[in-house]
mmCIF file of C-alpha atoms in Angstrom:
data_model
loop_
_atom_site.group_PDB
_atom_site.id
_atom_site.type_symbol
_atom_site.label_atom_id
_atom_site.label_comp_id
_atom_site.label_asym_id
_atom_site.label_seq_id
_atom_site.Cartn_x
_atom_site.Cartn_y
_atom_site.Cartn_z
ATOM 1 C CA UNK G 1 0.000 0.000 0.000
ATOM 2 C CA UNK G 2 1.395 3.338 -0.831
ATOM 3 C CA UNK G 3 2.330 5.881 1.950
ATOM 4 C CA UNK G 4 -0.014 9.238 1.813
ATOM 5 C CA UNK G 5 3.245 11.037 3.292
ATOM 6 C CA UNK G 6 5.506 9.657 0.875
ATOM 7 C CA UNK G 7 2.608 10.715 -2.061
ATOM 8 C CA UNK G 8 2.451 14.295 -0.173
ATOM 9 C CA UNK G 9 6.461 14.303 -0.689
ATOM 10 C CA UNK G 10 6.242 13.707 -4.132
ATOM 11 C CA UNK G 11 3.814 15.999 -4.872
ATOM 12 C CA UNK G 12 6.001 18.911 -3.381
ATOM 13 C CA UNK G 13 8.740 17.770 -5.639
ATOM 14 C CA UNK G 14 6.143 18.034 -8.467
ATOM 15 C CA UNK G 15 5.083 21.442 -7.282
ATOM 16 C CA UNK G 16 8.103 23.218 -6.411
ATOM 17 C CA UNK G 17 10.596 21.191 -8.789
ATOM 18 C CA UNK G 18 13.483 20.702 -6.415
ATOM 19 C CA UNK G 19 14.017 18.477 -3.349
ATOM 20 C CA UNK G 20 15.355 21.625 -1.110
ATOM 21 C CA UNK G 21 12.096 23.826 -1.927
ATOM 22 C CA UNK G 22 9.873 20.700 -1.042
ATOM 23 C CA UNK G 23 11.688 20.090 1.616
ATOM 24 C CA UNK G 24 11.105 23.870 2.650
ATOM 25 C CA UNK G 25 7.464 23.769 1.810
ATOM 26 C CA UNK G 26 6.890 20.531 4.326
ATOM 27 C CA UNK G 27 9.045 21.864 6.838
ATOM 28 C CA UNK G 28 11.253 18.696 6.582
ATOM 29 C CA UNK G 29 15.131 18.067 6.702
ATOM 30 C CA UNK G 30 15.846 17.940 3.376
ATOM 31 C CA UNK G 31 17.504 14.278 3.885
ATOM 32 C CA UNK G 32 13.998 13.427 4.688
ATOM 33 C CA UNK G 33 12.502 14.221 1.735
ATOM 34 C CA UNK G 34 15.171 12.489 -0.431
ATOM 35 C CA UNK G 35 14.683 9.363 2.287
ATOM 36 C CA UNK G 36 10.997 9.597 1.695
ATOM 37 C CA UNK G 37 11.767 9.140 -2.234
ATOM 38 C CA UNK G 38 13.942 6.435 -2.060
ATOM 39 C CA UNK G 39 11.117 4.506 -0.126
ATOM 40 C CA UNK G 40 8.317 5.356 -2.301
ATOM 41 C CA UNK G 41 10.599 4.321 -5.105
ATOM 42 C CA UNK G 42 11.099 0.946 -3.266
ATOM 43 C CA UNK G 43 7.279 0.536 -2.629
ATOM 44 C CA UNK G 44 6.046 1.595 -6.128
ATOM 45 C CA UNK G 45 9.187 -0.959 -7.784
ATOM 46 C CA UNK G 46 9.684 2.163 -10.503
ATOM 47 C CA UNK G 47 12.059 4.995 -10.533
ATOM 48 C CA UNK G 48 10.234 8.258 -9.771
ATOM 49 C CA UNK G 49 13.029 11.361 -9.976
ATOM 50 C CA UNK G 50 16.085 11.413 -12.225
ATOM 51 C CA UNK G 51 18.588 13.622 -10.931
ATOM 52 C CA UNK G 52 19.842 16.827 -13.472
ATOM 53 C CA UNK G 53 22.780 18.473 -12.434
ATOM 54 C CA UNK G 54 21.805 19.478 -8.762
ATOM 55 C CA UNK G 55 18.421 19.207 -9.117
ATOM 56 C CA UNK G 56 15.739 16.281 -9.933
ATOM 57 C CA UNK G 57 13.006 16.121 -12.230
ATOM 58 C CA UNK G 58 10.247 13.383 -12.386
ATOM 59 C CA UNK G 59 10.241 10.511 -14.641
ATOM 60 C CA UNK G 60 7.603 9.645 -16.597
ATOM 61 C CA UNK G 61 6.116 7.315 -13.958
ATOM 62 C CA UNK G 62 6.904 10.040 -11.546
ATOM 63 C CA UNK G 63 5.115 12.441 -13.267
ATOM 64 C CA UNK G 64 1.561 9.868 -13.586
ATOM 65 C CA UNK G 65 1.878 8.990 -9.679
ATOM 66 C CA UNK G 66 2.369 12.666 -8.941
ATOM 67 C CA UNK G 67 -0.953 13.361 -11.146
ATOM 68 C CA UNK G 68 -3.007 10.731 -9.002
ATOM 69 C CA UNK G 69 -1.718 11.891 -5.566
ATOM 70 C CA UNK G 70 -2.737 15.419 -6.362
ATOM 71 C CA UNK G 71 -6.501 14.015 -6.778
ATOM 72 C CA UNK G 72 -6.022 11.340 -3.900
ATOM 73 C CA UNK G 73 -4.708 14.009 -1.585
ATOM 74 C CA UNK G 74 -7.295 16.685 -2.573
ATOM 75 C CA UNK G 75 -10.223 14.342 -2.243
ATOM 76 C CA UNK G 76 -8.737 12.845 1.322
ATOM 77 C CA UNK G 77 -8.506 16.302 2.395
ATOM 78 C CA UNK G 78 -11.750 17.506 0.934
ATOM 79 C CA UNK G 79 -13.509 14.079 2.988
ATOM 80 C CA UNK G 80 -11.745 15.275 6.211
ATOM 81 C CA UNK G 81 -13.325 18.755 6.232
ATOM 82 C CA UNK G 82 -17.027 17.616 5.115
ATOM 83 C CA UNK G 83 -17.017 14.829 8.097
ATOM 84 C CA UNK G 84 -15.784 17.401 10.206
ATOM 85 C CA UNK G 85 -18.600 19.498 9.022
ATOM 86 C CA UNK G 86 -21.455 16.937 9.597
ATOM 87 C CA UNK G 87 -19.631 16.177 13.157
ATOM 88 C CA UNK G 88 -19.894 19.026 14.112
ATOM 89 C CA UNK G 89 -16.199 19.435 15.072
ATOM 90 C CA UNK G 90 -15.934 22.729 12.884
ATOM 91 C CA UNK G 91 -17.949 24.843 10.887
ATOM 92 C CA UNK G 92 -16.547 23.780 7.785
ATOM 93 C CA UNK G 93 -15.645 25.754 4.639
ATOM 94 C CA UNK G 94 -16.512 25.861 1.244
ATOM 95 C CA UNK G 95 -13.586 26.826 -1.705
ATOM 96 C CA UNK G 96 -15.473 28.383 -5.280
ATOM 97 C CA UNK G 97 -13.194 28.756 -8.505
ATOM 98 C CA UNK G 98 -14.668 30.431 -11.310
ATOM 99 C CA UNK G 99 -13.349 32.640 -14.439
ATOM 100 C CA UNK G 100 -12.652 36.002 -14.190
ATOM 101 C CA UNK G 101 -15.538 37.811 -15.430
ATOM 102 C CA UNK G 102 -17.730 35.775 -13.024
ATOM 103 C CA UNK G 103 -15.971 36.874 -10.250
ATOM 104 C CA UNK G 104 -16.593 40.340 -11.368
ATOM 105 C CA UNK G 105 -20.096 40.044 -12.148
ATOM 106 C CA UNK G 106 -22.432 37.436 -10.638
ATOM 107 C CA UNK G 107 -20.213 35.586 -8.077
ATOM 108 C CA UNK G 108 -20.001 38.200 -5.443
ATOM 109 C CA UNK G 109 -23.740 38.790 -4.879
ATOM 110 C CA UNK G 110 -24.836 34.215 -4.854
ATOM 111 C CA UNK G 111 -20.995 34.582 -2.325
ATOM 112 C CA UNK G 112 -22.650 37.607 -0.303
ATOM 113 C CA UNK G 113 -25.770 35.219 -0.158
ATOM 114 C CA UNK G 114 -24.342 32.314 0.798
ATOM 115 C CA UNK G 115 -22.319 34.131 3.796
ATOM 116 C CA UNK G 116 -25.550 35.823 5.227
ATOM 117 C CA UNK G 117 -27.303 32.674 5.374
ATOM 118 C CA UNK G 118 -23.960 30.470 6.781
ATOM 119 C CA UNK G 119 -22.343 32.851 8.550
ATOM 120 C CA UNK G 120 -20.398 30.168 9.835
ATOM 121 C CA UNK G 121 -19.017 28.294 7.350
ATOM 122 C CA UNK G 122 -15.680 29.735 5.877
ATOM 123 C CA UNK G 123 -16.195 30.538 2.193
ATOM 124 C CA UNK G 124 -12.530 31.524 -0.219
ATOM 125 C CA UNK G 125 -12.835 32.295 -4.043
ATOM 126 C CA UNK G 126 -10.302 31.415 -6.713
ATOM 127 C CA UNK G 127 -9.937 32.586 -10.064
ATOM 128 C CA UNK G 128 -9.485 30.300 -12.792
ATOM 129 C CA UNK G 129 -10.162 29.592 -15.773
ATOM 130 C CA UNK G 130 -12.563 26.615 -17.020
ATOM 131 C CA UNK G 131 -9.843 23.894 -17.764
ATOM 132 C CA UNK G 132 -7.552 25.216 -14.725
ATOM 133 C CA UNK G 133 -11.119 24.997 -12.149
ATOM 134 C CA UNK G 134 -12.059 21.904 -13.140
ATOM 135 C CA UNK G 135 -8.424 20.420 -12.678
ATOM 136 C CA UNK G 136 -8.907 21.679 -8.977
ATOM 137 C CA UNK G 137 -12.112 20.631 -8.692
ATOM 138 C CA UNK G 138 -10.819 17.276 -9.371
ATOM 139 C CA UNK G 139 -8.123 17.265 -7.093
ATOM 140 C CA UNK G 140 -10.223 18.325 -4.697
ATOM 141 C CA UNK G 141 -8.636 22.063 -3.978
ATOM 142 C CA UNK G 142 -11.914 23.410 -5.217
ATOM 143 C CA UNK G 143 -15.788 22.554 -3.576
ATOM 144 C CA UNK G 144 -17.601 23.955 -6.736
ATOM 145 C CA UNK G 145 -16.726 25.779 -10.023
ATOM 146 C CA UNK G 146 -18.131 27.904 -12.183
ATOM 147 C CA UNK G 147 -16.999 27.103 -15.951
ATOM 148 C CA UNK G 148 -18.049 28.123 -19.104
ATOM 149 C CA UNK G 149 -18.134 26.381 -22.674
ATOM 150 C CA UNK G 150 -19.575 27.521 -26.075
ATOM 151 C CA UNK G 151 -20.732 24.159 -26.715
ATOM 152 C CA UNK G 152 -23.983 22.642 -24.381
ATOM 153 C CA UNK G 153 -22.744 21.194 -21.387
ATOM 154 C CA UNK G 154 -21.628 17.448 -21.808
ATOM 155 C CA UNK G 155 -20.690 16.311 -18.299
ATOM 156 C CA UNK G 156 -18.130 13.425 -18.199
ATOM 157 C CA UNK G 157 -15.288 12.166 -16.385
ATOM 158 C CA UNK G 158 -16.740 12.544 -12.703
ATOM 159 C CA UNK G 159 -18.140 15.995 -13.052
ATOM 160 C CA UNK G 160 -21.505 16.994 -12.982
ATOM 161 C CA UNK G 161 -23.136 20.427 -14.345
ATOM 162 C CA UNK G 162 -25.677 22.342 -13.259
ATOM 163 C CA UNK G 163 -26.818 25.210 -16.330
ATOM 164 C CA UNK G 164 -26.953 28.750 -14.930
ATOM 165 C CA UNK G 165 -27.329 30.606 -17.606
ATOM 166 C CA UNK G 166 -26.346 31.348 -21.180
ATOM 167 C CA UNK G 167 -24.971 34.719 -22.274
ATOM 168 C CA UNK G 168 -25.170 36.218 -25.339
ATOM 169 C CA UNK G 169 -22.044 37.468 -27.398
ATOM 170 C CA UNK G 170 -21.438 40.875 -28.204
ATOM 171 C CA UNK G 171 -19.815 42.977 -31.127
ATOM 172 C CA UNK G 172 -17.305 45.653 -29.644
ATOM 173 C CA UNK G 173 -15.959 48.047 -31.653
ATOM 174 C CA UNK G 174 -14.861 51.911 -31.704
ATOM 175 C CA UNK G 175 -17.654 54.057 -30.466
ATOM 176 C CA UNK G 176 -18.048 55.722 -33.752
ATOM 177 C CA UNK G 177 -17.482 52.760 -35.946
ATOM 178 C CA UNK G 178 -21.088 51.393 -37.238
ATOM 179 C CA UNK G 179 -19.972 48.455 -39.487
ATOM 180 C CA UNK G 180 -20.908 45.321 -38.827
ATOM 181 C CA UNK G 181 -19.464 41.897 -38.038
ATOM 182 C CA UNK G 182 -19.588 41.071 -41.936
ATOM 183 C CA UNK G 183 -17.924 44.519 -42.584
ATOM 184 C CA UNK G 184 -15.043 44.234 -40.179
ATOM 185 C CA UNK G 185 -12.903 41.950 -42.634
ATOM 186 C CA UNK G 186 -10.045 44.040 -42.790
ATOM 187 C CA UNK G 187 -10.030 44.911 -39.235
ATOM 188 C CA UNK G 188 -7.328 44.111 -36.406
ATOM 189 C CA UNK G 189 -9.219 41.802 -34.485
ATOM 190 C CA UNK G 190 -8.307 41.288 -30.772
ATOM 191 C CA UNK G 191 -8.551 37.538 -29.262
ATOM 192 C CA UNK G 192 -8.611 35.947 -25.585
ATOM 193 C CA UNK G 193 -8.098 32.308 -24.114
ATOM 194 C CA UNK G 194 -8.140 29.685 -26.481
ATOM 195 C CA UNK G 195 -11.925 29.287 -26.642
ATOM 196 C CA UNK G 196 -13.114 32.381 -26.908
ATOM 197 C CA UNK G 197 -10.362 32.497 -29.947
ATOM 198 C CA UNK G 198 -12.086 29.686 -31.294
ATOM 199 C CA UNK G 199 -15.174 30.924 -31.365
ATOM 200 C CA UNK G 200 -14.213 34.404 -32.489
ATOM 201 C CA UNK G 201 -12.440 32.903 -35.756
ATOM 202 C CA UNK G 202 -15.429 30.821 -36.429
ATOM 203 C CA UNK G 203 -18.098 33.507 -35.678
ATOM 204 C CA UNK G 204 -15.802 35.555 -38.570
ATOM 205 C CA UNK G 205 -15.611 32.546 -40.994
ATOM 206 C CA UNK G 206 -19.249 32.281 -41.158
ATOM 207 C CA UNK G 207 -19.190 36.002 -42.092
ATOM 208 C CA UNK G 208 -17.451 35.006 -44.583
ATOM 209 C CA UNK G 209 -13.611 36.186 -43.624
ATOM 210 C CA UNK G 210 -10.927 34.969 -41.372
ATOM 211 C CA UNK G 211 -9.956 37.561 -38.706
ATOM 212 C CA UNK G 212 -6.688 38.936 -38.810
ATOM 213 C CA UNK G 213 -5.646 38.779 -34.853
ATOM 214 C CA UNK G 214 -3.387 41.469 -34.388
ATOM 215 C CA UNK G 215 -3.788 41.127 -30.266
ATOM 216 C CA UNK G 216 -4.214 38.320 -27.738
ATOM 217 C CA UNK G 217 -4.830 38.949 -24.169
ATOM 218 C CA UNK G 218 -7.760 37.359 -21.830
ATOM 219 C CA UNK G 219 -7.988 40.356 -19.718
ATOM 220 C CA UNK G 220 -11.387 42.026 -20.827
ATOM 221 C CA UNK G 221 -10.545 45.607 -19.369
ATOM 222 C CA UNK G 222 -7.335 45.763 -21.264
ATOM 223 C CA UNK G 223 -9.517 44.569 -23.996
ATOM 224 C CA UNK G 224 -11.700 46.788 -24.005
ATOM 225 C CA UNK G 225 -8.864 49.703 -23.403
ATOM 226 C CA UNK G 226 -7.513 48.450 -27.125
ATOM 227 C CA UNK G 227 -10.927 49.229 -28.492
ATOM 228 C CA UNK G 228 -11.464 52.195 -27.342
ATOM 229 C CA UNK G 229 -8.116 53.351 -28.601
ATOM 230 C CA UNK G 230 -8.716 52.554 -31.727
ATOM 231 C CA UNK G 231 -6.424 49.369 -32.118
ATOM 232 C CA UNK G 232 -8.854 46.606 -33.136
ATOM 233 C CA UNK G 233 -12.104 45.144 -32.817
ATOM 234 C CA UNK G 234 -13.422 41.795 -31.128
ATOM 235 C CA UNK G 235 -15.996 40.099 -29.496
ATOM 236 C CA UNK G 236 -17.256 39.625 -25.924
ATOM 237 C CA UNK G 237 -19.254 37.623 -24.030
ATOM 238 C CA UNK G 238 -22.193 39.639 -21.582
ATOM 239 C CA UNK G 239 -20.522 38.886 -18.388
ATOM 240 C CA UNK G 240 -17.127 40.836 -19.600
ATOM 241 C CA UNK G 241 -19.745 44.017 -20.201
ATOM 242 C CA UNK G 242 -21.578 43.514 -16.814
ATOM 243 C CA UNK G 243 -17.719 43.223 -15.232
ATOM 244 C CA UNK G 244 -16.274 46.121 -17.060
ATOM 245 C CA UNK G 245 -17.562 48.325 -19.488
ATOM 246 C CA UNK G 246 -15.053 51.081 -21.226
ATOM 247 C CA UNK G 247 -15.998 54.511 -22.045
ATOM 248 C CA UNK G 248 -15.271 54.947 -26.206
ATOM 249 C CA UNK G 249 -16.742 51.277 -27.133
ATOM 250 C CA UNK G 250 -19.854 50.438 -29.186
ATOM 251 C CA UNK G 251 -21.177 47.071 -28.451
ATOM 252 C CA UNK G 252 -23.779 45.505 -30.444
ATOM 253 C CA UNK G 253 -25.772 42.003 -29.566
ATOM 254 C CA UNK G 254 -24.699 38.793 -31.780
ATOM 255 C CA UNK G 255 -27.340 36.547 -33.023
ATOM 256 C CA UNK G 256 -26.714 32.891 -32.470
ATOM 257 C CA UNK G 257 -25.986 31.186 -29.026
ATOM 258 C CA UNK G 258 -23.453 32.366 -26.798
ATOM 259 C CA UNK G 259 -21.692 30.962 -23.862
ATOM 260 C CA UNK G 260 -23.032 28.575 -21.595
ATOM 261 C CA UNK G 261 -22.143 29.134 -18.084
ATOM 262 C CA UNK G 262 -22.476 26.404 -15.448
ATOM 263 C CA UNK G 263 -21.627 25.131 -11.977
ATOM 264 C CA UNK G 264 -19.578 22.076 -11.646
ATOM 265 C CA UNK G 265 -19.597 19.564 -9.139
ATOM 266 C CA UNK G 266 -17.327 16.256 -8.721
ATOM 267 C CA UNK G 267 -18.036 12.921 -7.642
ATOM 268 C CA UNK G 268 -21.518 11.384 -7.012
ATOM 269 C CA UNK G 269 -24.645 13.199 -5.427
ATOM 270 C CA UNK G 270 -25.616 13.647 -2.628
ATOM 271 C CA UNK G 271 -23.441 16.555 -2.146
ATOM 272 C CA UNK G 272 -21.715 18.267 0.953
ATOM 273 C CA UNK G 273 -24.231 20.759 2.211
ATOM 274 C CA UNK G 274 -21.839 23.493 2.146
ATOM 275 C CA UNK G 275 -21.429 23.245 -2.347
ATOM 276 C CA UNK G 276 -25.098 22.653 -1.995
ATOM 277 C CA UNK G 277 -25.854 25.666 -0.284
ATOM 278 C CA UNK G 278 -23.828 27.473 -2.616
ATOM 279 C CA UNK G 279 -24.950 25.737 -5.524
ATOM 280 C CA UNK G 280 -28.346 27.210 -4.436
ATOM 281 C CA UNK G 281 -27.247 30.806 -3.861
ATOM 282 C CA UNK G 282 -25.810 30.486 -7.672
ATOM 283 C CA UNK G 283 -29.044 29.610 -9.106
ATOM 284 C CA UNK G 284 -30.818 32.007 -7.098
ATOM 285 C CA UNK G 285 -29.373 34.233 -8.810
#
């Protein structure tokens, strides 16, 4: 059977990519943490870190047992603070990631909710992305997240979704520019993240053009700063408007779906009360 310390050891090595800084983020002798190594190595029967110069790096088994003690570890930690919380040994705590423009739009007010009614129960945001939030959520670092796609929700792989809402896509151009998306062909187009790049360029083929992307940044205020100063055009989802909306931008309403925005849970029902309660303040939103 393999040793959860010896798992938590090489998962700092993993994390930190040297022997002396996991050593420094367990608080062990560094001769422990290389003994702990040498033991797992012994246990698993495969070779785990290769040393380079004076440092290591994970082999390729390394690098798949590291993978599957960051979800063993997050889950056993994760089960440790839900029994304390039916036991009544703690309040308990719930951890939300969720993208950026979430956070700046409709997460605050379900979080604000979900704090009046458990004052109790300690309650820490995250921002991440979709892929990023459901790797935590997996790993069990994250209670709940809040993810987007362009595509419906297909749950898979553990995760279950619950549909909040979808948001429609908007044109945003310079405040005196009136063409439309079918017009903006020659434009400097401005992209984010990979899937909101995705759609962009396929939004633009079936206008009929590819978009020349001249920028790439997934921060929608800086964004929406290029705009307005006259250095491209793009498009963005609701939430980035609700978030953040520049002075010197026209925005005009896409036809067609949008994003769909949904809250993620892992494992099977029923729940932890605390996601549950949160889950609820989300949808009564």
């Amino acid at each position: 059977m393999l040793d959860l310390t010896r798992l938590r050891v090489l998962l700092a090595v993993a994390r930190h990519g040297s022997v002396t800084a996991a050593a420094e983020a367990l608080h062990y002798a560094q001769p422990s943490v290389s003994h702990h190594l040498t033991r797992l190595e012994a246990e698993t029967g495969a070779r785990l870190v290769q040393r380079v110069g004076r440092g290591v790096r994970l082999t390729p088994a390394g690098r798949l047992l590291a993978e599957r003690a960051e979800e063993i570890l997050g889950r056993l930690d994760a089960a440790e603070a839900e029994l304390a919380e039916h036991s009544g040994l703690a309040a308990g705590r719930v951890r939300l990631a969720a993208f950026p423009s979430a956070l700046g739009s409709f997460v605050p007010p379900a979080a604000a909710r979900f704090a009046a009614a458990h004052p109790a129960v300690a309650l820490s945001l995250v921002e991440a992305e979709p892929p990023e939030a459901l790797r935590l959520l997996k790993a069990g670092e994250v209670d709940l997240a809040v993810v987007f796609d362009y595509a419906p929700p297909s749950p898979g792989d553990g995760f279950r979704l619950t549909p909040l809402f979808d948001e429609p896509l908007h044109l945003v151009t310079g405040a005196a520019d009136t063409r439309d998306l079918a017009g903006l062909a020659g434009a400097r187009w401005i992209g984010g993240c990979d899937r909101c790049r995705t759609s962009l360029v396929r939004r633009c083929e079936a206008a009929g053009f590819a978009p020349r992307i001249a920028f790439t940044t997934d921060d929608y205020v800086a964004v929406q700063a290029l705009v307005a100063a006259g250095l491209g055009v793009t498009i963005l989802p609701d939430l980035a408007l609700r978030a953040h909306r520049a002075a010197g931008v026209r925005t005009v309403p896409l036809p067609g779906p949008g994003r769909h925005v949904s809250a993620a849970l892992y494992g099977a029902p029923p729940d932890p009360p605390g996601p549950a309660a949160l889950l609820e303040a989300l949808l009564a939103g």
